[in-house]
Coordinates of C-alpha atoms and ligand atoms in Angstrom, one line a residue:
M93 CA -5.7 92.6 -1.1
D94 CA -3.6 92.5 2.0
D95 CA -5.4 95.6 3.8
A96 CA -4.6 94.3 7.6
V97 CA -4.4 97.2 10.3
Y98 CA -0.9 98.6 11.0
P99 CA -0.5 101.0 14.0
D100 CA -0.3 104.6 13.0
P101 CA 3.3 105.1 11.7
S102 CA 5.7 107.5 13.9
F103 CA 5.5 110.4 11.3
G104 CA 1.4 110.3 10.9
S105 CA -1.9 108.6 10.2
A106 CA -2.6 107.0 7.0
E107 CA -4.8 110.0 6.4
E108 CA -1.8 112.0 7.2
T109 CA 0.6 110.8 5.0
E110 CA -2.1 110.4 1.8
A111 CA -2.1 113.9 2.5
L112 CA 1.1 114.5 2.1
R113 CA 1.9 112.1 -0.7
A114 CA -1.2 114.5 -2.6
A115 CA 0.9 118.1 -1.2
A116 CA 4.4 116.1 -2.7
A117 CA 2.5 115.1 -6.2
A118 CA 1.6 119.0 -5.8
D119 CA 4.9 120.2 -5.9
P120 CA 7.5 117.7 -5.1
V121 CA 10.4 119.8 -5.3
G122 CA 8.8 121.7 -2.1
F123 CA 8.8 118.6 -0.1
W124 CA 12.3 117.6 -1.0
A125 CA 13.3 121.6 0.6
D126 CA 11.0 120.1 3.8
R127 CA 12.7 117.2 3.8
A128 CA 16.1 119.1 3.6
A129 CA 15.9 121.0 6.5
E130 CA 15.4 118.2 8.1
L131 CA 19.2 117.6 8.2
E132 CA 21.8 120.1 8.9
W133 CA 23.7 121.8 6.1
F134 CA 27.1 124.2 6.8
E135 CA 26.0 127.0 4.3
P136 CA 22.0 126.3 3.1
W137 CA 21.3 125.9 -0.5
D138 CA 20.7 128.3 -3.3
K139 CA 18.1 126.3 -5.7
V140 CA 16.6 123.2 -4.5
L141 CA 16.5 121.9 -8.3
D142 CA 18.6 122.9 -10.7
D143 CA 17.4 122.0 -13.6
S144 CA 18.3 124.7 -16.4
N145 CA 20.7 121.2 -18.0
P146 CA 19.1 118.5 -18.4
P147 CA 19.3 114.7 -17.8
F148 CA 22.4 116.6 -15.6
Y149 CA 20.0 117.4 -12.8
K150 CA 21.7 119.2 -10.2
W151 CA 20.0 119.6 -6.7
F152 CA 20.8 122.3 -3.2
T153 CA 23.7 124.0 -5.2
G154 CA 25.4 126.4 -3.2
A155 CA 24.9 123.9 0.0
K156 CA 27.7 123.1 1.8
T157 CA 27.5 119.7 3.2
N158 CA 28.8 116.9 4.5
I159 CA 27.1 113.2 4.3
V160 CA 29.5 111.9 7.6
H161 CA 28.0 115.1 9.6
N162 CA 24.1 114.2 9.6
C163 CA 25.7 110.4 9.6
I164 CA 27.7 110.7 13.0
D165 CA 28.7 114.1 13.9
R166 CA 25.2 115.7 14.9
H167 CA 24.4 112.9 17.1
L168 CA 27.2 113.4 19.3
A169 CA 25.3 116.6 20.1
G170 CA 22.4 115.2 21.2
P171 CA 20.7 112.0 22.4
Y172 CA 22.0 109.7 20.0
K173 CA 25.3 110.4 21.4
N174 CA 25.3 107.2 23.6
K175 CA 23.1 105.0 21.4
L176 CA 23.9 101.9 19.8
A177 CA 24.4 102.6 15.9
L178 CA 25.9 99.7 14.7
I179 CA 25.1 95.5 16.5
W180 CA 27.3 93.1 14.2
V181 CA 27.9 89.9 14.1
G182 CA 30.4 87.7 13.0
E183 CA 29.3 84.4 10.8
N184 CA 30.9 82.1 13.5
G185 CA 28.1 83.8 16.1
T186 CA 30.5 84.1 18.5
D187 CA 33.0 86.9 17.2
Y188 CA 29.9 90.1 18.7
R189 CA 30.8 93.8 18.0
T190 CA 28.9 96.9 19.0
F191 CA 29.2 100.5 18.2
S192 CA 27.3 103.7 20.2
Y193 CA 27.3 107.0 17.6
F194 CA 30.5 107.9 20.2
S195 CA 32.3 105.0 19.8
L196 CA 31.2 104.6 16.0
D197 CA 32.9 108.1 15.3
R198 CA 36.2 107.2 17.4
E199 CA 36.6 104.4 14.5
V200 CA 35.8 106.8 11.4
N201 CA 38.3 109.6 13.2
Q202 CA 40.9 106.9 13.2
M203 CA 40.3 105.2 9.9
A204 CA 40.1 109.1 8.4
N205 CA 43.3 110.1 10.3
V206 CA 45.2 106.9 9.0
I207 CA 43.6 107.2 5.4
K208 CA 44.3 111.1 5.1
A209 CA 48.2 110.5 6.5
M210 CA 48.7 107.8 3.1
G211 CA 47.7 111.6 1.2
V212 CA 44.3 110.9 0.6
G213 CA 41.7 113.9 0.1
K214 CA 38.9 115.5 -1.5
G215 CA 37.9 114.0 -5.1
D216 CA 40.7 110.5 -4.6
K217 CA 39.2 107.6 -5.2
V218 CA 39.1 104.6 -2.5
T219 CA 38.3 101.2 -3.7
I220 CA 36.7 99.3 -0.6
Y221 CA 36.9 95.1 -1.1
L222 CA 35.6 94.3 2.3
P223 CA 33.9 91.7 4.0
R224 CA 30.3 92.4 6.0
I225 CA 32.3 93.2 9.0
P226 CA 32.3 96.8 10.9
E227 CA 35.1 98.3 9.2
V228 CA 33.4 98.7 5.7
M229 CA 31.0 100.5 7.3
F230 CA 34.1 102.7 9.0
A231 CA 35.8 103.1 6.1
M232 CA 33.2 103.9 3.7
L233 CA 32.2 106.9 6.3
A234 CA 36.2 107.4 6.4
C235 CA 36.6 108.5 3.0
A236 CA 32.9 110.5 2.9
K237 CA 34.5 112.4 5.9
L238 CA 37.5 113.9 3.9
G239 CA 35.6 114.0 0.9
A240 CA 36.9 111.2 -1.1
V241 CA 35.0 109.0 -4.0
H242 CA 34.7 105.8 -2.2
S243 CA 33.6 102.8 -5.1
V244 CA 33.4 99.6 -3.0
I245 CA 33.5 96.1 -5.1
F246 CA 31.1 93.3 -3.3
A247 CA 34.0 90.8 -1.9
G248 CA 32.9 88.4 -3.9
F249 CA 34.1 89.3 -7.1
S250 CA 37.4 87.8 -9.0
A251 CA 41.1 89.5 -9.6
D252 CA 40.2 90.1 -12.9
A253 CA 37.1 92.3 -11.8
L254 CA 38.8 94.1 -9.6
T255 CA 41.2 95.0 -11.9
D256 CA 38.9 96.6 -14.4
R257 CA 36.7 98.5 -11.9
I258 CA 40.1 99.5 -10.0
D259 CA 41.9 101.1 -13.4
D260 CA 38.9 102.3 -14.0
S261 CA 37.8 104.9 -11.0
E262 CA 41.7 106.0 -11.0
S263 CA 41.6 104.6 -6.9
K264 CA 45.1 105.4 -5.4
L265 CA 44.1 103.3 -2.3
V266 CA 42.4 100.0 -1.9
I267 CA 41.2 99.0 1.5
T268 CA 40.6 94.7 2.1
A269 CA 41.0 92.2 4.5
D270 CA 43.0 89.3 4.5
G271 CA 40.0 86.6 3.9
S272 CA 36.3 87.0 4.5
W273 CA 34.6 83.5 6.1
V274 CA 31.9 82.2 3.6
N275 CA 29.9 79.1 5.0
G276 CA 33.1 78.4 8.1
E277 CA 35.8 78.5 4.8
I278 CA 38.3 81.0 3.9
F279 CA 37.6 83.3 0.7
P280 CA 41.3 84.6 -0.1
L281 CA 40.3 89.1 -0.5
K282 CA 43.9 89.9 -0.3
D283 CA 45.3 86.8 -3.1
I284 CA 43.0 88.1 -4.9
V285 CA 43.6 92.3 -4.3
D286 CA 47.4 91.0 -5.3
A287 CA 46.9 90.1 -8.5
G288 CA 44.4 92.0 -9.7
I289 CA 46.1 95.3 -9.2
R290 CA 49.5 93.6 -10.0
F291 CA 50.1 96.2 -12.7
S292 CA 47.3 99.0 -11.3
P293 CA 49.3 102.3 -12.3
T294 CA 47.3 104.4 -10.0
V295 CA 46.9 102.1 -6.6
E296 CA 49.9 103.1 -4.1
N297 CA 48.4 101.7 -0.4
V298 CA 46.6 98.7 0.4
I299 CA 45.3 98.6 3.8
V300 CA 44.4 95.1 5.0
V301 CA 42.1 94.3 7.8
K302 CA 43.2 91.2 9.8
R303 CA 39.8 89.5 9.4
T304 CA 40.9 85.7 9.2
G305 CA 44.2 85.7 10.6
Q306 CA 45.9 82.8 7.5
D307 CA 49.4 84.0 6.5
V308 CA 49.1 86.6 3.5
H309 CA 52.4 88.2 1.2
M310 CA 52.4 91.4 2.3
D311 CA 54.3 93.6 0.2
A312 CA 56.8 95.8 1.8
L313 CA 56.3 99.2 0.6
R314 CA 52.7 98.9 -0.5
D315 CA 50.7 96.9 1.8
H316 CA 49.8 97.6 5.7
W317 CA 48.0 96.0 8.4
Y318 CA 45.3 98.7 9.5
H319 CA 46.0 97.1 13.3
D320 CA 49.4 98.4 12.8
L321 CA 48.2 101.9 11.4
T322 CA 45.6 102.5 14.0
A323 CA 48.6 102.0 16.5
L324 CA 50.7 105.2 14.6
P325 CA 49.9 108.4 16.9
I326 CA 48.8 109.8 14.0
A327 CA 45.9 107.7 14.2
N328 CA 44.5 109.6 17.2
G329 CA 42.7 112.6 17.3
K330 CA 39.5 114.2 15.6
C331 CA 39.6 114.2 11.6
A332 CA 37.8 117.3 11.0
T333 CA 34.6 116.5 8.7
E334 CA 35.7 118.3 5.1
H335 CA 33.0 120.7 3.9
V336 CA 31.8 119.7 0.8
D337 CA 29.6 120.8 -2.0
A338 CA 25.9 119.5 -2.1
E339 CA 27.4 118.8 -5.9
D340 CA 30.6 117.0 -4.5
P341 CA 30.9 113.4 -5.8
L342 CA 30.4 110.9 -2.8
F343 CA 30.9 107.4 -4.2
I344 CA 30.8 105.7 -7.1
L345 CA 29.1 101.9 -7.7
Y346 CA 29.6 99.5 -10.7
T347 CA 26.7 97.8 -11.7
S348 CA 26.1 96.0 -14.7
G349 CA 24.5 97.3 -17.9
S350 CA 23.7 95.7 -21.1
T351 CA 26.3 96.0 -23.0
G352 CA 29.8 96.5 -22.7
K353 CA 31.9 96.9 -19.2
P354 CA 30.5 97.9 -15.7
K355 CA 28.9 101.7 -15.2
A356 CA 30.6 104.0 -12.8
I357 CA 26.9 105.2 -11.3
L358 CA 28.0 108.6 -9.6
H359 CA 25.8 109.8 -6.8
T360 CA 26.6 113.2 -4.9
H361 CA 26.6 114.1 -1.0
G362 CA 23.9 116.4 -0.8
G363 CA 21.1 115.0 -3.1
Y364 CA 21.7 111.0 -1.9
M365 CA 21.7 112.4 1.9
V366 CA 18.4 113.7 2.0
G367 CA 16.6 111.3 -0.4
T368 CA 18.2 107.7 1.2
Y369 CA 17.2 109.7 5.0
T370 CA 13.8 110.3 3.8
T371 CA 12.7 106.9 2.0
L372 CA 14.4 104.8 5.2
K373 CA 12.1 107.4 7.3
Y374 CA 8.6 106.9 5.4
T375 CA 8.5 103.3 4.2
F376 CA 10.1 102.0 7.1
D377 CA 8.9 103.6 10.0
I378 CA 12.0 104.1 11.6
R379 CA 11.5 104.4 15.7
D380 CA 13.7 105.1 18.5
E381 CA 13.8 101.5 19.3
D382 CA 13.9 99.5 16.3
R383 CA 16.8 97.6 15.5
W384 CA 16.7 97.9 11.5
W385 CA 18.0 94.6 9.6
C386 CA 19.3 94.9 6.5
T387 CA 20.2 91.8 5.2
A388 CA 22.2 93.2 2.0
D389 CA 26.2 93.6 1.2
P390 CA 27.4 96.7 1.5
G391 CA 28.7 95.8 -1.7
W392 CA 25.6 96.4 -3.8
V393 CA 23.8 99.9 -3.3
T394 CA 21.5 98.4 -1.4
G395 CA 23.8 98.2 1.6
H396 CA 25.3 101.8 0.7
S397 CA 21.8 103.1 1.5
Y398 CA 19.7 101.0 3.8
L399 CA 22.6 99.4 5.9
V400 CA 25.2 101.9 6.1
Y401 CA 23.9 105.8 5.6
G402 CA 19.9 105.5 5.5
P403 CA 20.3 104.4 9.5
L404 CA 22.3 106.7 10.5
L405 CA 21.2 109.6 8.6
N406 CA 17.9 108.3 10.9
G407 CA 19.6 108.1 14.2
A408 CA 18.9 104.4 13.8
T409 CA 20.4 100.9 15.7
A410 CA 21.2 99.0 12.2
F411 CA 22.3 95.2 12.7
M412 CA 25.1 93.4 10.6
F413 CA 25.4 90.0 10.4
E414 CA 28.6 89.2 8.4
G415 CA 27.8 85.5 7.1
G416 CA 24.1 84.4 5.2
P417 CA 21.1 82.9 5.9
T418 CA 21.9 79.1 6.0
Y419 CA 24.7 78.7 7.7
P420 CA 25.3 76.6 9.7
Y421 CA 21.5 75.6 9.7
P422 CA 18.8 77.2 7.9
N423 CA 17.6 79.3 11.1
R424 CA 20.8 81.2 11.2
W425 CA 19.2 84.4 10.5
W426 CA 15.5 84.0 13.0
Q427 CA 17.5 82.8 15.5
L428 CA 19.4 86.6 14.8
I429 CA 16.2 87.9 14.7
E430 CA 14.8 86.1 18.1
Y431 CA 18.1 87.2 20.1
Y432 CA 18.9 90.8 18.8
G433 CA 15.3 91.5 18.9
I434 CA 14.9 93.0 15.5
T435 CA 11.8 95.0 14.7
T436 CA 12.4 96.0 10.9
F437 CA 13.8 93.3 8.8
Y438 CA 14.6 93.7 4.9
T439 CA 15.9 91.5 2.9
A440 CA 15.1 89.5 -1.0
P441 CA 13.2 87.6 -2.8
T442 CA 16.1 85.2 -3.0
A443 CA 16.6 84.4 0.4
I444 CA 12.9 84.0 1.4
R445 CA 12.1 81.7 -1.3
S446 CA 15.8 79.2 -0.2
L447 CA 14.6 79.3 3.4
M448 CA 10.7 78.6 2.6
R449 CA 12.2 75.6 1.0
F450 CA 13.7 74.5 4.4
G451 CA 9.9 74.6 5.7
D452 CA 8.3 76.1 8.3
A453 CA 9.6 74.1 11.3
W454 CA 13.2 76.2 11.4
P455 CA 11.3 79.6 11.6
N456 CA 8.7 77.9 13.7
R457 CA 11.2 77.4 16.8
H458 CA 11.8 81.3 17.3
D459 CA 10.2 83.7 18.6
L460 CA 9.9 86.5 16.2
S461 CA 7.7 88.6 17.9
S462 CA 9.6 91.9 18.0
L463 CA 9.6 91.7 14.5
R464 CA 7.1 94.7 13.0
L465 CA 7.7 95.5 9.2
L466 CA 9.5 93.5 6.6
G467 CA 11.2 94.2 3.4
S468 CA 11.8 92.8 0.1
V469 CA 14.1 93.9 -2.1
G470 CA 15.8 92.9 -5.7
E471 CA 13.8 91.3 -7.7
P472 CA 9.8 91.1 -7.9
I473 CA 8.6 88.9 -5.2
N474 CA 6.5 86.2 -6.1
P475 CA 2.8 86.5 -4.6
E476 CA 3.8 82.4 -2.6
A477 CA 7.0 83.9 -1.5
W478 CA 4.9 86.8 -0.2
Q479 CA 2.3 85.1 1.7
W480 CA 5.4 82.6 3.4
F481 CA 6.9 85.7 4.3
H482 CA 3.7 87.7 5.7
R483 CA 2.1 84.7 7.1
V484 CA 5.0 82.5 9.0
I485 CA 7.6 85.1 9.4
G486 CA 5.5 88.5 10.1
K487 CA 2.4 86.1 11.9
G488 CA 0.2 87.9 9.8
R489 CA 0.8 91.3 11.6
C490 CA 4.0 92.8 9.9
P491 CA 2.9 94.6 6.4
I492 CA 6.2 93.8 3.6
M493 CA 7.5 96.9 2.1
D494 CA 8.3 95.8 -1.8
T495 CA 10.5 98.4 -2.7
W496 CA 11.5 98.6 -6.1
W497 CA 14.7 101.2 -6.8
Q498 CA 17.8 100.7 -8.5
T499 CA 21.3 101.5 -8.0
E500 CA 20.8 104.4 -10.2
T501 CA 17.8 105.8 -8.1
G502 CA 19.6 105.5 -5.2
M503 CA 16.7 105.3 -3.4
F504 CA 13.4 103.8 -3.4
Q505 CA 11.2 105.0 -6.2
I506 CA 7.8 102.7 -6.2
C507 CA 6.8 101.0 -2.5
P508 CA 4.2 101.3 -0.3
T509 CA 3.9 103.0 3.1
P510 CA 3.2 100.6 5.8
S511 CA -0.7 102.3 6.8
M512 CA -1.4 101.8 2.7
P513 CA -3.6 98.2 1.8
L514 CA -1.0 96.1 0.3
K515 CA -1.3 93.5 -2.6
P516 CA 1.1 90.5 -2.5
G517 CA 3.4 90.8 -5.7
S518 CA 2.8 94.5 -6.6
A519 CA 5.4 97.1 -5.0
G520 CA 2.7 99.4 -4.1
K521 CA 3.0 103.5 -6.0
P522 CA 5.7 105.9 -6.4
F523 CA 7.2 107.7 -3.8
F524 CA 6.6 111.0 -2.2
G525 CA 7.0 113.8 -5.7
Q526 CA 7.8 110.6 -7.9
E527 CA 5.5 109.9 -11.0
V528 CA 5.6 106.9 -13.1
E529 CA 4.8 106.1 -16.3
I530 CA 4.0 102.6 -18.3
L531 CA 4.9 103.8 -22.5
D532 CA 5.0 101.6 -25.3
D533 CA 6.9 102.0 -27.7
A534 CA 6.5 105.1 -29.4
G535 CA 6.1 106.5 -26.4
Q536 CA 2.5 106.6 -25.5
P537 CA 1.2 105.7 -21.8
V538 CA -0.6 102.3 -22.2
A539 CA -3.2 101.3 -20.7
D540 CA -3.8 100.2 -17.2
G541 CA -3.0 96.3 -16.6
E542 CA -1.2 96.5 -20.0
E543 CA 2.5 96.0 -19.4
G544 CA 4.8 98.4 -21.3
F545 CA 8.4 100.4 -20.0
L546 CA 8.4 101.5 -16.4
V547 CA 9.6 105.6 -17.1
L548 CA 10.3 108.2 -14.2
K549 CA 9.1 111.5 -14.2
N550 CA 10.4 113.7 -12.0
P551 CA 13.7 114.2 -11.2
Q552 CA 14.7 112.9 -7.3
P553 CA 17.8 114.3 -5.2
A554 CA 19.0 110.5 -4.5
M555 CA 19.3 109.6 -8.7
L556 CA 22.9 109.3 -10.2
R557 CA 23.9 112.0 -12.1
T558 CA 25.9 111.0 -14.5
L559 CA 28.4 107.7 -15.6
Y560 CA 31.5 108.2 -14.1
K561 CA 33.7 109.8 -17.3
D562 CA 31.1 109.2 -19.5
D563 CA 28.3 111.6 -19.9
E564 CA 27.4 110.4 -23.2
R565 CA 26.3 106.6 -22.2
Y566 CA 24.4 108.7 -19.1
V567 CA 22.4 110.3 -21.6
N568 CA 22.2 107.2 -24.2
T569 CA 20.8 105.1 -21.7
Y570 CA 18.7 106.9 -19.7
W571 CA 16.8 109.9 -21.2
S572 CA 16.9 108.8 -25.2
K573 CA 14.4 106.8 -25.6
Y574 CA 11.8 109.0 -23.9
P575 CA 13.4 112.6 -24.2
G576 CA 13.0 114.2 -20.9
K577 CA 12.2 111.4 -19.3
Y578 CA 13.7 108.4 -16.9
L579 CA 14.2 104.8 -19.0
A580 CA 14.3 102.5 -16.2
G581 CA 15.0 99.4 -18.3
D582 CA 12.3 97.2 -16.6
S583 CA 8.4 96.4 -18.0
A584 CA 5.5 97.1 -16.0
R585 CA 1.9 97.1 -15.5
R586 CA 0.2 99.3 -13.2
D587 CA -3.9 98.5 -12.0
A588 CA -6.9 100.5 -11.8
D589 CA -6.1 101.4 -8.6
G590 CA -3.1 102.7 -9.2
Y591 CA -0.3 100.1 -7.7
L592 CA 3.1 99.0 -9.8
W593 CA 3.5 95.6 -10.6
V594 CA 6.9 95.4 -11.5
I595 CA 7.7 92.5 -14.2
G596 CA 11.3 92.2 -15.1
R597 CA 14.0 93.8 -17.6
T598 CA 13.6 94.6 -20.6
D599 CA 17.5 94.7 -21.4
D600 CA 20.1 92.3 -21.4
V601 CA 20.8 92.8 -17.7
I602 CA 19.6 89.2 -15.9
K603 CA 19.0 89.6 -11.8
V604 CA 20.3 86.0 -10.1
S605 CA 19.8 85.9 -6.9
G606 CA 18.8 89.9 -6.9
H607 CA 22.5 90.0 -8.6
R608 CA 22.1 92.2 -11.7
L609 CA 24.8 90.8 -14.4
G610 CA 25.2 91.8 -17.9
T611 CA 24.6 89.2 -20.6
A612 CA 27.8 90.7 -21.8
E613 CA 29.9 90.5 -19.0
V614 CA 29.1 87.2 -18.7
E615 CA 29.5 86.2 -22.6
S616 CA 33.4 88.1 -22.3
A617 CA 33.9 86.1 -19.4
L618 CA 32.9 82.3 -21.1
V619 CA 35.0 83.6 -24.1
S620 CA 38.2 84.2 -22.1
H621 CA 38.4 80.8 -21.9
P622 CA 40.6 78.7 -24.7
A623 CA 38.3 76.7 -25.4
V624 CA 35.5 78.7 -26.5
A625 CA 35.2 80.5 -29.5
E626 CA 31.8 82.3 -29.1
A627 CA 29.4 82.4 -26.6
A628 CA 25.7 83.3 -25.8
A629 CA 24.4 83.8 -22.0
I630 CA 20.7 84.6 -20.8
G631 CA 18.8 84.4 -18.0
L632 CA 15.8 81.3 -17.7
P633 CA 13.4 81.4 -14.8
H634 CA 14.5 79.2 -11.5
D635 CA 12.5 78.7 -8.6
V636 CA 15.1 80.4 -5.7
K637 CA 17.7 82.2 -7.7
G638 CA 14.4 84.2 -10.1
N639 CA 16.6 84.0 -13.3
A640 CA 19.7 81.1 -13.5
I641 CA 22.0 81.8 -16.6
H642 CA 22.1 79.6 -19.0
A643 CA 25.3 80.1 -21.9
Y644 CA 25.2 78.6 -24.9
V645 CA 29.4 77.8 -26.0
V646 CA 30.6 77.5 -29.4
L647 CA 33.7 75.6 -29.6
R648 CA 37.5 76.0 -30.8
M649 CA 38.4 74.0 -33.4
G650 CA 40.3 70.6 -31.6
Y651 CA 37.5 71.1 -28.2
E652 CA 35.1 67.9 -28.1
P653 CA 31.9 68.7 -25.8
S654 CA 31.9 66.8 -22.3
Q655 CA 30.6 66.9 -19.1
Q656 CA 34.2 67.6 -17.8
L657 CA 34.5 70.7 -20.1
A658 CA 31.1 72.2 -18.7
E659 CA 32.4 71.9 -15.1
E660 CA 35.8 74.0 -16.5
I661 CA 33.7 76.7 -18.0
R662 CA 31.8 76.8 -15.3
K663 CA 34.1 77.8 -13.3
H664 CA 36.4 79.6 -15.2
I665 CA 33.1 82.1 -14.6
S666 CA 33.4 82.2 -10.9
V667 CA 37.0 82.1 -10.6
H668 CA 37.3 85.2 -14.1
L669 CA 34.3 87.0 -12.5
S670 CA 32.3 85.7 -9.7
P671 CA 30.8 82.5 -8.5
I672 CA 27.3 84.7 -8.5
A673 CA 27.8 84.8 -12.3
K674 CA 28.5 80.6 -12.4
P675 CA 26.0 79.1 -14.9
D676 CA 23.3 77.0 -14.1
W677 CA 23.7 75.1 -17.7
I678 CA 25.8 75.1 -20.2
D679 CA 24.9 74.2 -24.0
F680 CA 27.6 73.2 -26.5
T681 CA 25.8 74.1 -29.9
E682 CA 27.9 74.9 -33.6
K683 CA 25.9 78.0 -33.9
L684 CA 24.2 81.0 -32.5
P685 CA 21.1 82.9 -34.0
K686 CA 22.2 85.6 -35.5
T687 CA 20.7 88.9 -36.7
R688 CA 22.7 89.9 -40.8
S689 CA 24.8 92.5 -38.8
G690 CA 26.2 89.2 -36.8
K691 CA 24.3 90.6 -32.7
I692 CA 23.1 87.8 -31.1
M693 CA 19.8 87.1 -31.5
R694 CA 19.1 85.8 -27.5
R695 CA 15.3 86.7 -27.4
V696 CA 15.4 83.7 -30.0
L697 CA 17.3 81.1 -27.4
K698 CA 15.6 81.9 -24.9
A699 CA 12.3 81.6 -26.7
R700 CA 13.9 77.8 -28.1
A701 CA 14.7 76.8 -24.4
L702 CA 11.2 77.7 -22.7
G703 CA 9.2 76.4 -25.5
Q704 CA 7.4 78.8 -27.2
D705 CA 7.0 80.5 -30.3
E706 CA 10.8 82.3 -31.4
G707 CA 8.7 85.4 -33.4
D708 CA 9.9 87.2 -36.0
L709 CA 12.8 85.6 -37.2
T710 CA 13.3 87.5 -40.7
T711 CA 16.4 89.1 -39.6
L712 CA 18.0 86.2 -38.3
E713 CA 21.2 85.9 -41.1
D714 CA 20.3 82.1 -42.4
Ligands
LIG42 C1 17.0 96.4 -11.1 C2 17.8 97.7 -9.8 C3 18.0 99.1 -6.0 C4 18.6 97.6 -5.0 C5 18.9 96.2 -5.6 C6 18.7 95.9 -6.8 C7 14.8 94.9 -10.1 C8 14.4 95.8 -7.2 C9 13.0 95.1 -6.9 C10 11.5 95.3 -6.7 C11 10.8 94.5 -8.6 C12 12.8 95.1 -8.7 C13 14.2 95.6 -10.8 C14 15.5 96.7 -10.9 N1 14.2 95.4 -9.1 N2 13.9 96.2 -7.1 N3 11.1 95.4 -5.6 N4 10.5 94.4 -7.8 N5 11.8 94.0 -9.4 O1 19.2 97.0 -7.5 O2 21.0 96.0 -8.4 O3 20.8 97.9 -9.7 O4 19.0 96.4 -9.7 O5 16.3 94.9 -9.6 O6 14.9 95.3 -12.6 O7 15.9 97.8 -12.4 P1 20.0 96.8 -8.8

């Protein structure tokens, strides 16, 4: 147990924090009503929680709001008007832009004016496929301002992945860039968009932000440079912030599930706003003088909730860095922390492990004394990485907030508070107002210390409302195994002190470097290669990535296994799904273990690869 004393959080002492936790446990709905009252609403709610039709919970029904009003508009009338909202640094280290709340408002108005002129309005879907540059934030906020629904796709996904997601969301506009910088090289975003929307029945316009500057193809009718559009008179002036219902959709975000196509997680304005505001405030003790750095990309939920919306809702100063941690040298992040005086730093275990490998000398060259709090998210953090982060980066002074949550939950669900004693590797306790159960297969709570299925008991405001266009899959995936309770898809145990230890996924989702991938997606990309007849993908433990993909491939007649073919298949995955999905190993095999009904038994493949007992094989086909 690490119980180094942290000064009292700005919202109250350790005792007050625990009193608030107890009060929230006694009356979760009251807790959320009080938090919501800290924000501004155009019209008040009739009901805080409408639970008349579970699991389709609604929050703040009857209320009118807009998340952008609370992220930007309300700050313009107060002391934060000229405070920095965003500090951005380019990968090359010399590009640098800052935005106060005042100038962020100008940028968002401009973007909103432009997309409104293109016919985007309330309820319309817009796909955003941008690098980590300020325009990704402007684009998300511009959509929200108009009541349009954004669908951000991580700018590392391939054209095929774009096609699936753009078609499914029925986006009429795509906002992209000519390219993105990845370790000094250009990743050709615009070319990928061109390929991805070639046959799109819905996309009418593409806006292209100039970032990398190489020549790109521009379709005269469909494609528009953003800088040309903002030079037009229509871009000037204020664009009204739409008054939307609290339950109106804010965004959809695609994430991987156990089976089939990615799931479109749907979040709404009101509840998501209250949830991300509150969780960031209490977990990271946001203070006026903070410089908050969340290293996540806006293409993932962490970037949505804690790089874009959460910090702005709290009137904080967010830091955004275009590049990665090791380019050109492994001191890049530490250098930025020192130079910009970062106070609160939120990153992923895989990044910590990869930086740890380069040794202590890199961080030790920098003055990291501005840091006050650290955070971790994406997968369980192993105690060695936790200790290194704590000792070498936090100098033993900075508590680590290990936050467990999901694209679905929208906000932290299990996490410590800064004033509570920490256990390396444990994500602490359920957030205020939440209750967690660890159940066995039959739905009975397991004893302390035993592993079981992680289940959330209470509805909470930032929880997904449904899967876009698929209520049935929503109910089946999350609410059917234990009716009335939310099945997270993870296994966990609780210790005698009430601390939770998340172990990992229990389904066919693999966390690779914190990125969420489904075996089904990887397998379908594998079999799209002409040489591949059948394929199975599993995740195996990896020192840096947490898990790495191991693919088993049955070749079509006429193809022979070879090193070269394996390399070609790996490249195929990279191009047809994403570089993050590239298998580390490819094994050619004659046959895959299957059940008699033809389902691949990945469990058996995994046990074999790890040299473990293969378990019950009675259902194996032969
Ligand atoms: C899955 C959700 C939500 C932020 C990014 C990931 C794993 C996430 C932790 C943590 C142990 C964690 C779980 C979860 N996970 N954070 N602190 N400790 N596991 O969102 O891509 O929707 O993935 O990530 O397995 O179910 P996501």
